[in-house]
Amino acid sequence: MKAIVFERNGGLEVLQYKDIAEPRPGPNEVVLKVKASACNFNDIWARRGLPGMKIIMPHISGSDAAGVVVDRGSEVQDVAIGDEVMVHCGIACRHCYYCTRGEEFFCHEFKIWGFQTGPLDGAHGEYCKVPAVNVLAKPKNLGWGEAASMPLVLLTVWRMLVSRAKVQAGDFVLIWGAGGGLGVMAIQIAKLFNARPIAVASSDEKLELARKLGAEFTLNRKRDDIFAEVRRITDGRRADIVLEHTGADTWPLSMQCLKWGGAIVTCGATSGFDAHMDIRLLWNKQQNYLGSHLGNKGELIEAMRFVERGLIKPVIDRTMALKDLGRAQDLMETNAVAGKIVMLPA
Ligand SMILES: [Zn+2]
């Protein structure tokens, strides 16, 4: 089969579109014929390499896939050949203390499929294999590319806003990177709960998209004074929730824009891990700083119920041929993407 493979960390030049053997299922695994995969920033982190994290080589990236089950292991009973499915990318042991509490992301064996798995174990190929427990039915109302575009970002934001920050009607939710894959989900989930999204993005095109998705307020981070605008919008009270994923560059401003007693919820730090923090805000203003990492399969299924009813929609920037994955990553690295990029195998 064809797949995008890399054997060492580096720039786009390490990505090779090449022939490799098709995956074979272990006893509890299924093999999918991939109809579509989607790009995430963890594809880029895996390619570049991350301090303190082992990327298994040779590597196939890709944590989001949708496809048809074409083979299954001897122990698989509840997934059939021909099933149309999408992948939940959180791989865990399923029987430890944490897994049995629905906290699979704390499992000592927890891995993000296509990022920490390998060798040659991710979505960006013509076929892929995953544990049978990691597939869920593709909703009938979604095309293949739409289905592939959703799980990672939908689950991540669902857990951030619903499970962790407990978003409520009327909450002002400040959303950084509102035109990105996480941002477009955050706007829609905030609206679903009758909260009031304040979308921040780097271009007017992305803010137009944010408005179409239901953002009540939009701010251009290159032009607007974010702190002053947030205060104006909230009558001086500031945001109830800040959705963070950029880290060092935005964290001090996120704290400044957060109301007393409010919550910053974060799932990443694309601009750096070290941020200054005035801990007086922690006790004196009782701000809450919440971490969040992907989510459990139950949360994804819960969120997908709203996708099936058309209340949360996929947002796709463009669809490209799998062989052009390097070009897709270049678009993401240069911040030229609004929503998700979907890859189609030949
Ligand atoms: Zn476990």
Short mmCIF file of N, CA and C in Angstrom, two decimals, residues 187 207-215:
data_model
loop_
_atom_site.label_atom_id
_atom_site.label_comp_id
_atom_site.label_asym_id
_atom_site.label_seq_id
_atom_site.Cartn_x
_atom_site.Cartn_y
_atom_site.Cartn_z
N ILE A 187 -16.23 27.16 19.12
CA ILE A 187 -17.32 28.11 18.87
C ILE A 187 -18.66 27.37 18.86
N LEU A 207 -12.04 35.22 10.91
CA LEU A 207 -13.09 35.78 11.77
C LEU A 207 -14.45 35.73 11.09
N GLU A 208 -14.46 35.84 9.77
CA GLU A 208 -15.71 35.70 9.03
C GLU A 208 -16.24 34.27 9.19
N LEU A 209 -15.34 33.28 9.10
CA LEU A 209 -15.73 31.89 9.33
C LEU A 209 -16.27 31.74 10.76
N ALA A 210 -15.58 32.34 11.73
CA ALA A 210 -16.01 32.25 13.13
C ALA A 210 -17.42 32.82 13.30
N ARG A 211 -17.68 33.94 12.62
CA ARG A 211 -19.03 34.55 12.70
C ARG A 211 -20.08 33.62 12.12
N LYS A 212 -19.75 32.99 10.98
CA LYS A 212 -20.70 32.06 10.34
C LYS A 212 -21.01 30.89 11.27
N LEU A 213 -20.03 30.48 12.06
CA LEU A 213 -20.24 29.35 12.97
C LEU A 213 -20.97 29.76 14.24
N GLY A 214 -21.18 31.06 14.42
CA GLY A 214 -21.97 31.50 15.56
C GLY A 214 -21.23 32.32 16.59
N ALA A 215 -19.98 32.73 16.29
CA ALA A 215 -19.27 33.56 17.26
C ALA A 215 -19.98 34.91 17.38
#
